[in-house]
Amino acid sequence: LMEAFAAASGTGHQEMVTSGAEPPVFAPGQMRMVTFRLNPMDPANRYLSFASMVIPSNDAFIANEDPMMFQVFDENGHFLLADFMVDGMMVYDAGTEVNDEIPENTAFLAQAAPDTGVDEDGVVAMHPGFMDGGSILSNPMFSAADFTMDGYVVFMGQLLMDPIITSIVVDGTQITLNWMGTQPAYQVQWTDNIAADEWMNLGAPTAEMSASFELDEPAAFFRVAGMAMARPGNARYRVEFTASWSAQTHPTNFPPGPHFSGLIGATHNSDISYWMNGAIASPGIEQMAETGAKTLLQQEIMASMNMGSSENLLSGGGIAMSPGSRQMEFDISETHPLVTLVSMIAPSPDWFVGVHGLNLIRNGDWVNEMTVDLYPYDAGTDSGVDYVSPNLNTMPAEPITRITGAPLLNGDTVPPLGTFSFQRIN
């Protein structure tokens, strides 16, 4: 692709964006930045196009089919594109290899060498999605990879333009600069020797795109530096657990004394996953989901903290009677920006609600507010089928699954049992 782009006429600038890892595969939540030096007035730089393989897959990829989908500059050089999102509707099938999901034929499963799949004399088309029960979605590592789900976001991009000075007006010793950019605050700088590349600040940083100064120098060069406000390294959040579970929301065999066990979880990085749909429950998740006890999960969190994968243990009260609510506060850092938090649905065999690996950084900054619907999950460790079923140990344990049937059905759907609302307070 890079060779074809370089050989094409009227093309602009290209870069390869890699994760920095070996192999260069982007993990969920990973971010990377690359810098382009562009002339905004050059028509060759007016639009952004990209392509990347979807891993794991036989021949799936993401790309913008319409070359004018993402316009960066208008004909006057004005910057247009800031944030953009790529969803599951932009995942394509190259038509070059059969989507059999046989591990030996599938990149990033068990494929030992490229081009070992079954050739397919097809055409590029929208990808139909991974196979139900196939090697990809049944793998706990990729249980969240169904990009055909409504609202599925594959990745989010953000373009930031360095400031460009548009005019300099000199009136005696009064200098007025105007510029355009997308990264406030800005810092105006000057030098009397541009070859030395030693710049001095003029005034304080500003969010405006114009500034005036007194400067009595026989020769001066100016520039405006973007000082994109770095997010604080730490933040503090309040999470409110609001339970809506009731005989009205889930009427089938609704149990006496409905409640939720005490909250338990951690702030962590992507090196650890405490639970996910399709994975086998750890002893800590099993104990929490079956009895509401925190002991084993707390030990797992402490072990992860000792390894550096987790940073803070989160532990709070439960909800003694549902509907109801409960709040707790916690600290989080940019090195460990993910949150896992769970609570048992009680009474139940091994059912629970929660979030796993929820990233509180969005678009490069801490989220101010976020509300997450809490749907019920089965830990796969007890085979009871009703709220008050007797203990029936599942041997061997089955994967964690989202509950989509009785007794939590209300009509044709299973409504959420409540919400977690995260609010940044510092």
Short mmCIF file of C-alpha atoms in Angstrom, two decimals:
data_model
loop_
_atom_site.label_atom_id
_atom_site.label_comp_id
_atom_site.label_asym_id
_atom_site.label_seq_id
_atom_site.Cartn_x
_atom_site.Cartn_y
_atom_site.Cartn_z
CA LEU A 1 0.00 0.00 0.00
CA MET A 2 2.80 2.41 0.85
CA GLU A 3 4.49 1.72 -2.47
CA ALA A 4 1.23 2.23 -4.36
CA PHE A 5 0.58 5.49 -2.53
CA ALA A 6 4.09 6.77 -3.22
CA ALA A 7 3.72 5.91 -6.91
CA ALA A 8 0.33 7.62 -7.27
CA SER A 9 0.13 11.13 -8.67
CA GLY A 10 -1.16 14.05 -6.66
CA THR A 11 -0.77 12.33 -3.31
CA GLY A 12 0.18 13.99 -0.05
CA HIS A 13 1.88 12.59 3.01
CA GLN A 14 1.78 9.08 4.46
CA GLU A 15 2.85 7.49 7.73
CA MET A 16 2.72 4.00 9.19
CA VAL A 17 1.24 4.06 12.69
CA THR A 18 2.40 1.13 14.80
CA SER A 19 1.71 0.21 18.41
CA GLY A 20 5.39 0.21 19.28
CA ALA A 21 5.14 -3.44 20.33
CA GLU A 22 6.42 -6.59 18.67
CA PRO A 23 4.40 -7.78 16.81
CA PRO A 24 2.92 -4.34 16.08
CA VAL A 25 -0.63 -5.16 17.18
CA PHE A 26 -2.85 -2.61 18.94
CA ALA A 27 -4.46 -3.95 22.09
CA PRO A 28 -7.85 -2.62 23.25
CA GLY A 29 -7.42 0.79 24.85
CA GLN A 30 -3.95 1.38 23.41
CA MET A 31 -3.15 4.83 22.03
CA ARG A 32 -0.46 6.02 19.64
CA MET A 33 0.41 9.40 18.11
CA VAL A 34 2.09 10.25 14.82
CA THR A 35 3.02 13.68 13.46
CA PHE A 36 2.33 14.93 9.93
CA ARG A 37 3.93 18.07 8.49
CA LEU A 38 1.41 19.32 5.96
CA ASN A 39 0.70 22.35 3.82
CA PRO A 40 -3.02 23.03 4.47
CA MET A 41 -3.32 24.84 1.13
CA ASP A 42 -2.11 21.82 -0.87
CA PRO A 43 -5.15 19.93 -2.28
CA ALA A 44 -3.17 16.71 -1.90
CA ASN A 45 -3.45 17.09 1.88
CA ARG A 46 -7.18 17.75 2.00
CA TYR A 47 -8.46 14.29 2.99
CA LEU A 48 -7.45 11.49 5.36
CA SER A 49 -7.52 7.82 4.37
CA PHE A 50 -6.39 4.81 6.36
CA ALA A 51 -6.41 1.01 6.41
CA SER A 52 -5.60 -1.61 9.04
CA MET A 53 -6.14 -5.34 9.44
CA VAL A 54 -8.63 -6.57 12.03
CA ILE A 55 -6.93 -9.14 14.23
CA PRO A 56 -7.74 -11.98 14.64
CA SER A 57 -9.36 -12.76 11.29
CA ASN A 58 -8.80 -14.47 7.98
CA ASP A 59 -8.92 -11.32 5.83
CA ALA A 60 -10.90 -8.61 7.67
CA PHE A 61 -9.81 -4.99 7.65
CA ILE A 62 -10.99 -1.48 8.39
CA ALA A 63 -10.71 1.37 5.91
CA ASN A 64 -12.64 4.34 4.59
CA GLU A 65 -14.29 3.25 1.35
CA ASP A 66 -15.09 6.85 0.42
CA PRO A 67 -11.79 8.73 -0.08
CA MET A 68 -13.53 11.99 0.82
CA MET A 69 -15.16 10.71 4.02
CA PHE A 70 -12.68 12.47 6.32
CA GLN A 71 -11.90 16.02 5.17
CA VAL A 72 -9.02 17.60 7.06
CA PHE A 73 -8.82 21.03 5.37
CA ASP A 74 -11.21 23.02 3.21
CA GLU A 75 -10.14 24.74 -0.02
CA ASN A 76 -8.98 27.77 1.98
CA GLY A 77 -6.75 25.70 4.25
CA HIS A 78 -9.07 25.87 7.25
CA PHE A 79 -8.79 22.90 9.57
CA LEU A 80 -12.03 20.87 9.72
CA LEU A 81 -11.50 17.42 11.24
CA ALA A 82 -10.96 16.99 14.98
CA ASP A 83 -12.49 13.76 16.36
CA PHE A 84 -13.66 10.84 14.26
CA MET A 85 -14.95 7.36 15.00
CA VAL A 86 -14.74 4.07 13.13
CA ASP A 87 -17.56 1.65 13.89
CA GLY A 88 -18.36 -1.94 12.96
CA MET A 89 -19.99 -0.83 9.71
CA MET A 90 -16.50 -0.01 8.41
CA VAL A 91 -15.11 -3.53 8.82
CA TYR A 92 -14.64 -5.14 5.42
CA ASP A 93 -13.92 -8.61 4.05
CA ALA A 94 -11.09 -8.57 1.51
CA GLY A 95 -12.58 -11.56 -0.33
CA THR A 96 -9.17 -13.17 -0.63
CA GLU A 97 -9.47 -15.91 1.99
CA VAL A 98 -12.36 -18.03 3.25
CA ASN A 99 -13.56 -16.95 6.69
CA ASP A 100 -13.30 -20.46 8.14
CA GLU A 101 -11.71 -19.28 11.43
CA ILE A 102 -9.65 -22.47 11.50
CA PRO A 103 -6.90 -21.48 13.96
CA GLU A 104 -4.09 -22.60 11.64
CA ASN A 105 -5.57 -20.40 8.89
CA THR A 106 -6.35 -17.39 11.05
CA ALA A 107 -3.93 -14.60 11.87
CA PHE A 108 -3.24 -14.21 15.59
CA LEU A 109 -4.85 -17.53 16.54
CA ALA A 110 -2.53 -20.37 15.55
CA GLN A 111 -1.37 -19.29 12.10
CA ALA A 112 2.35 -20.00 11.85
CA ALA A 113 2.94 -18.33 8.47
CA PRO A 114 1.01 -15.93 6.21
CA ASP A 115 -1.12 -17.09 3.28
CA THR A 116 -1.95 -20.49 4.77
CA GLY A 117 -5.71 -19.98 4.53
CA VAL A 118 -8.09 -21.22 1.85
CA ASP A 119 -7.96 -18.92 -1.19
CA GLU A 120 -11.21 -17.19 -2.09
CA ASP A 121 -11.75 -15.56 -5.47
CA GLY A 122 -14.07 -12.94 -4.05
CA VAL A 123 -14.46 -9.17 -3.93
CA VAL A 124 -14.23 -6.63 -1.14
CA ALA A 125 -17.52 -6.44 0.75
CA MET A 126 -18.85 -5.52 4.15
CA HIS A 127 -17.74 -8.19 6.59
CA PRO A 128 -20.63 -10.39 7.84
CA GLY A 129 -19.08 -10.73 11.29
CA PHE A 130 -17.31 -13.55 13.06
CA MET A 131 -18.96 -16.98 13.28
CA ASP A 132 -21.28 -17.74 16.20
CA GLY A 133 -19.46 -20.38 18.22
CA GLY A 134 -16.41 -20.03 15.98
CA SER A 135 -12.79 -19.98 17.04
CA ILE A 136 -12.71 -16.20 17.52
CA LEU A 137 -15.80 -15.28 19.55
CA SER A 138 -15.55 -18.49 21.62
CA ASN A 139 -12.01 -17.55 22.65
CA PRO A 140 -12.19 -15.69 26.01
CA MET A 141 -9.50 -13.29 24.79
CA PHE A 142 -11.81 -12.11 21.98
CA SER A 143 -15.23 -12.50 23.58
CA ALA A 144 -15.90 -8.77 23.07
CA ALA A 145 -14.93 -8.82 19.39
CA ASP A 146 -18.42 -8.95 17.84
CA PHE A 147 -18.18 -5.74 15.83
CA THR A 148 -21.67 -6.31 14.34
CA MET A 149 -23.28 -5.26 17.63
CA ASP A 150 -25.17 -1.96 17.56
CA GLY A 151 -22.96 0.97 18.49
CA TYR A 152 -19.73 -1.05 18.39
CA VAL A 153 -16.72 1.31 18.19
CA VAL A 154 -13.58 -0.15 16.61
CA PHE A 155 -11.41 2.86 17.30
CA MET A 156 -11.54 6.61 17.81
CA GLY A 157 -9.15 9.08 16.25
CA GLN A 158 -8.30 12.67 17.03
CA LEU A 159 -6.47 15.17 14.84
CA LEU A 160 -4.77 18.14 16.46
CA MET A 161 -3.31 20.93 14.36
CA ASP A 162 -0.24 22.82 15.47
CA PRO A 163 -0.82 26.58 15.50
CA ILE A 164 -0.21 28.48 12.25
CA ILE A 165 0.39 32.24 12.35
CA THR A 166 -1.99 33.88 9.87
CA SER A 167 -0.93 37.52 10.24
CA ILE A 168 1.57 39.79 12.01
CA VAL A 169 0.77 43.48 12.38
CA VAL A 170 3.57 45.85 13.43
CA ASP A 171 2.75 49.30 14.80
CA GLY A 172 5.93 50.82 16.12
CA THR A 173 6.96 48.57 18.99
CA GLN A 174 3.47 47.03 19.21
CA ILE A 175 3.31 43.55 17.69
CA THR A 176 -0.04 41.83 17.11
CA LEU A 177 -0.15 38.17 16.08
CA ASN A 178 -3.13 36.17 14.87
CA TRP A 179 -3.09 32.41 14.41
CA MET A 180 -5.27 29.34 14.02
CA GLY A 181 -4.93 26.03 15.82
CA THR A 182 -6.74 23.30 17.72
CA GLN A 183 -4.64 22.82 20.86
CA PRO A 184 -5.23 25.60 23.38
CA ALA A 185 -3.55 26.83 25.43
CA TYR A 186 -1.01 28.60 23.19
CA GLN A 187 2.36 30.07 23.99
CA VAL A 188 3.75 32.90 21.82
CA GLN A 189 7.54 32.74 21.49
CA TRP A 190 10.20 34.83 19.79
CA THR A 191 13.89 34.75 18.91
CA ASP A 192 16.36 37.15 17.35
CA ASN A 193 18.44 34.31 15.89
CA ILE A 194 16.36 31.68 14.21
CA ALA A 195 19.40 29.60 13.33
CA ALA A 196 20.16 29.07 17.01
CA ASP A 197 16.67 27.65 17.62
CA GLU A 198 16.50 29.24 21.05
CA TRP A 199 13.01 30.56 21.71
CA MET A 200 11.82 32.83 24.51
CA ASN A 201 8.23 33.11 25.77
CA LEU A 202 6.24 36.27 25.20
CA GLY A 203 3.58 36.66 27.86
CA ALA A 204 1.65 33.86 29.52
CA PRO A 205 -0.13 30.94 27.84
CA THR A 206 -3.49 31.90 26.36
CA ALA A 207 -6.57 30.17 25.01
CA GLU A 208 -7.15 33.02 22.54
CA MET A 209 -5.86 33.01 18.95
CA SER A 210 -4.61 36.58 18.98
CA ALA A 211 -2.15 38.48 21.18
CA SER A 212 -0.40 41.87 21.26
CA PHE A 213 3.00 42.64 22.73
CA GLU A 214 5.49 45.45 23.16
CA LEU A 215 8.79 44.36 21.62
CA ASP A 216 11.56 46.78 20.68
CA GLU A 217 13.96 44.59 18.73
CA PRO A 218 15.68 45.31 15.42
CA ALA A 219 14.98 41.76 14.22
CA ALA A 220 12.53 39.22 15.59
CA PHE A 221 11.05 35.90 14.56
CA PHE A 222 7.82 34.57 16.06
CA ARG A 223 6.11 31.26 16.51
CA VAL A 224 3.09 29.99 18.46
CA ALA A 225 3.52 26.71 20.28
CA GLY A 226 0.55 24.46 21.03
CA MET A 227 0.39 23.58 24.70
CA ALA A 228 -2.35 20.97 24.67
CA MET A 229 -3.48 20.84 28.26
CA ALA A 230 -2.23 17.53 29.60
CA ARG A 231 -4.79 15.67 31.64
CA PRO A 232 -3.96 15.43 35.33
CA GLY A 233 -2.04 12.31 36.20
CA ASN A 234 -4.66 11.45 38.81
CA ALA A 235 -8.39 11.90 39.23
CA ARG A 236 -11.00 11.17 41.86
CA TYR A 237 -14.42 9.76 41.09
CA ARG A 238 -17.69 9.14 42.83
CA VAL A 239 -19.60 6.11 41.61
CA GLU A 240 -23.29 5.74 42.40
CA PHE A 241 -24.75 2.26 42.20
CA THR A 242 -28.47 2.66 41.49
CA ALA A 243 -30.44 -0.59 41.61
CA SER A 244 -33.72 -0.65 39.67
CA TRP A 245 -34.30 -4.42 40.01
CA SER A 246 -37.87 -4.97 41.21
CA ALA A 247 -41.00 -7.01 40.66
CA GLN A 248 -42.02 -4.42 38.07
CA THR A 249 -38.82 -4.59 36.02
CA HIS A 250 -38.30 -8.39 36.33
CA PRO A 251 -41.65 -9.90 37.33
CA THR A 252 -40.99 -13.63 36.75
CA ASN A 253 -40.55 -15.50 40.06
CA PHE A 254 -39.31 -12.32 41.70
CA PRO A 255 -37.63 -13.37 44.99
CA PRO A 256 -38.18 -12.15 48.53
CA GLY A 257 -35.53 -9.84 50.02
CA PRO A 258 -33.91 -8.66 46.77
CA HIS A 259 -30.53 -7.06 47.43
CA PHE A 260 -26.97 -6.65 46.14
CA SER A 261 -23.75 -7.60 47.93
CA GLY A 262 -21.02 -5.13 48.82
CA LEU A 263 -19.10 -3.58 45.95
CA ILE A 264 -15.64 -4.98 45.26
CA GLY A 265 -13.17 -4.14 42.49
CA ALA A 266 -9.97 -2.38 41.50
CA THR A 267 -8.35 0.27 39.34
CA HIS A 268 -5.86 -1.40 37.03
CA ASN A 269 -4.14 -1.42 33.64
CA SER A 270 -4.62 -3.70 30.64
CA ASP A 271 -2.20 -6.33 31.98
CA ILE A 272 -4.96 -7.80 34.16
CA SER A 273 -8.56 -8.80 33.51
CA TYR A 274 -10.59 -9.91 36.52
CA TRP A 275 -13.56 -11.14 34.50
CA MET A 276 -15.17 -10.89 31.09
CA ASN A 277 -17.97 -12.44 29.10
CA GLY A 278 -16.75 -15.80 27.79
CA ALA A 279 -13.96 -16.27 30.35
CA ILE A 280 -13.87 -18.82 33.18
CA ALA A 281 -14.56 -17.19 36.53
CA SER A 282 -11.65 -16.92 38.95
CA PRO A 283 -12.12 -18.27 42.49
CA GLY A 284 -12.67 -14.69 43.63
CA ILE A 285 -15.40 -14.01 41.08
CA GLU A 286 -16.98 -17.40 41.88
CA GLN A 287 -17.12 -16.65 45.60
CA MET A 288 -18.47 -13.14 45.04
CA ALA A 289 -21.14 -14.31 42.58
CA GLU A 290 -22.30 -17.25 44.72
CA THR A 291 -22.11 -15.81 48.25
CA GLY A 292 -21.36 -12.09 47.97
CA ALA A 293 -18.14 -12.60 49.97
CA LYS A 294 -15.13 -10.47 49.01
CA THR A 295 -12.23 -12.39 50.57
CA LEU A 296 -10.87 -14.33 47.60
CA LEU A 297 -11.37 -11.55 45.06
CA GLN A 298 -9.67 -9.14 47.41
CA GLN A 299 -6.70 -11.53 47.61
CA GLU A 300 -6.55 -11.67 43.80
CA ILE A 301 -6.59 -7.88 43.65
CA MET A 302 -3.85 -7.58 46.27
CA ALA A 303 -1.70 -10.05 44.33
CA SER A 304 -2.21 -8.00 41.19
CA MET A 305 -1.29 -4.83 43.09
CA ASN A 306 1.96 -6.48 44.19
CA MET A 307 2.68 -7.28 40.53
CA GLY A 308 1.96 -3.67 39.51
CA SER A 309 -1.03 -4.47 37.28
CA SER A 310 -3.56 -2.99 39.74
CA GLU A 311 -3.25 0.13 41.82
CA ASN A 312 -6.26 0.63 44.11
CA LEU A 313 -8.58 -1.79 45.85
CA LEU A 314 -12.21 -0.65 45.67
CA SER A 315 -14.52 -1.88 48.40
CA GLY A 316 -17.89 -0.47 49.38
CA GLY A 317 -21.26 -1.35 50.79
CA GLY A 318 -24.07 -3.13 49.04
CA ILE A 319 -27.76 -2.33 48.64
CA ALA A 320 -29.80 -3.90 51.42
CA MET A 321 -33.08 -3.73 49.52
CA SER A 322 -33.60 -3.23 45.80
CA PRO A 323 -34.53 -0.74 44.41
CA GLY A 324 -31.99 1.43 46.19
CA SER A 325 -28.67 3.17 45.78
CA ARG A 326 -25.17 3.32 47.22
CA GLN A 327 -22.19 5.63 46.63
CA MET A 328 -18.45 5.27 47.01
CA GLU A 329 -15.40 7.34 46.00
CA PHE A 330 -12.06 6.24 44.64
CA ASP A 331 -8.80 7.56 43.19
CA ILE A 332 -7.42 6.58 39.80
CA SER A 333 -4.27 7.35 37.79
CA GLU A 334 -3.42 7.54 34.11
CA THR A 335 -1.07 4.55 34.48
CA HIS A 336 -3.99 2.44 35.78
CA PRO A 337 -7.06 4.07 34.16
CA LEU A 338 -9.33 0.99 34.04
CA VAL A 339 -12.05 0.12 36.56
CA THR A 340 -13.49 -3.27 37.46
CA LEU A 341 -16.37 -3.30 39.94
CA VAL A 342 -18.86 -6.07 40.73
CA SER A 343 -21.74 -7.01 43.03
CA MET A 344 -23.73 -10.23 43.53
CA ILE A 345 -27.43 -10.36 42.61
CA ALA A 346 -28.99 -11.80 45.76
CA PRO A 347 -30.62 -14.16 46.11
CA SER A 348 -29.31 -16.08 43.10
CA PRO A 349 -27.21 -19.16 42.29
CA ASP A 350 -24.17 -17.30 40.85
CA TRP A 351 -25.48 -14.18 39.17
CA PHE A 352 -23.88 -10.77 39.35
CA VAL A 353 -23.64 -7.32 37.80
CA GLY A 354 -20.59 -5.19 37.13
CA VAL A 355 -18.11 -3.61 34.77
CA HIS A 356 -14.70 -4.90 33.73
CA GLY A 357 -11.81 -2.89 32.34
CA LEU A 358 -13.91 0.28 32.01
CA ASN A 359 -11.59 3.02 30.73
CA LEU A 360 -12.25 6.41 32.36
CA ILE A 361 -10.03 8.21 29.84
CA ARG A 362 -11.78 9.26 26.63
CA ASN A 363 -10.33 11.43 23.85
CA GLY A 364 -7.17 11.95 25.87
CA ASP A 365 -8.82 13.26 29.03
CA TRP A 366 -10.62 12.03 32.11
CA VAL A 367 -14.34 11.44 31.64
CA ASN A 368 -16.43 13.93 33.58
CA GLU A 369 -19.56 11.77 33.74
CA MET A 370 -20.43 8.28 32.51
CA THR A 371 -23.40 6.01 33.19
CA VAL A 372 -23.25 2.27 32.47
CA ASP A 373 -26.29 -0.02 32.35
CA LEU A 374 -25.85 -3.13 34.49
CA TYR A 375 -27.06 -6.34 32.85
CA PRO A 376 -27.01 -9.69 34.68
CA TYR A 377 -24.21 -12.22 34.22
CA ASP A 378 -23.98 -15.90 35.14
CA ALA A 379 -20.59 -16.82 36.61
CA GLY A 380 -20.88 -20.37 35.21
CA THR A 381 -20.07 -22.01 38.54
CA ASP A 382 -23.55 -23.00 39.78
CA SER A 383 -26.20 -24.73 37.65
CA GLY A 384 -29.21 -23.29 39.49
CA VAL A 385 -31.90 -21.93 37.19
CA ASP A 386 -33.92 -19.76 39.57
CA TYR A 387 -33.22 -17.14 42.21
CA VAL A 388 -33.59 -19.58 45.12
CA SER A 389 -32.37 -22.79 43.48
CA PRO A 390 -30.35 -25.05 45.83
CA ASN A 391 -26.59 -25.10 45.40
CA LEU A 392 -25.59 -27.20 42.38
CA ASN A 393 -21.89 -26.94 41.64
CA THR A 394 -21.09 -26.79 37.91
CA MET A 395 -18.23 -29.19 37.12
CA PRO A 396 -16.31 -28.23 35.15
CA ALA A 397 -17.08 -24.55 35.37
CA GLU A 398 -18.59 -22.96 32.30
CA PRO A 399 -17.68 -19.55 30.84
CA ILE A 400 -19.22 -16.38 32.23
CA THR A 401 -22.24 -15.46 30.10
CA ARG A 402 -24.70 -12.62 29.97
CA ILE A 403 -28.15 -13.83 31.07
CA THR A 404 -30.69 -13.49 28.27
CA GLY A 405 -33.44 -15.79 29.49
CA ALA A 406 -35.74 -16.66 32.40
CA PRO A 407 -36.30 -15.72 35.12
CA LEU A 408 -34.91 -12.29 34.28
CA LEU A 409 -36.89 -11.90 31.09
CA ASN A 410 -39.52 -9.20 30.92
CA GLY A 411 -41.35 -9.88 27.70
CA ASP A 412 -38.74 -10.55 25.03
CA THR A 413 -35.82 -8.78 26.71
CA VAL A 414 -33.80 -8.75 29.92
CA PRO A 415 -33.79 -5.17 31.21
CA PRO A 416 -30.78 -3.84 33.12
CA LEU A 417 -30.89 -4.30 36.89
CA GLY A 418 -29.48 -0.84 37.53
CA THR A 419 -26.64 1.52 36.65
CA PHE A 420 -23.17 2.60 37.69
CA SER A 421 -22.85 6.40 37.33
CA PHE A 422 -19.27 7.67 37.45
CA GLN A 423 -18.75 11.38 38.20
CA ARG A 424 -15.35 13.03 38.35
CA ILE A 425 -15.06 15.12 41.51
CA ASN A 426 -11.38 16.13 41.31
#
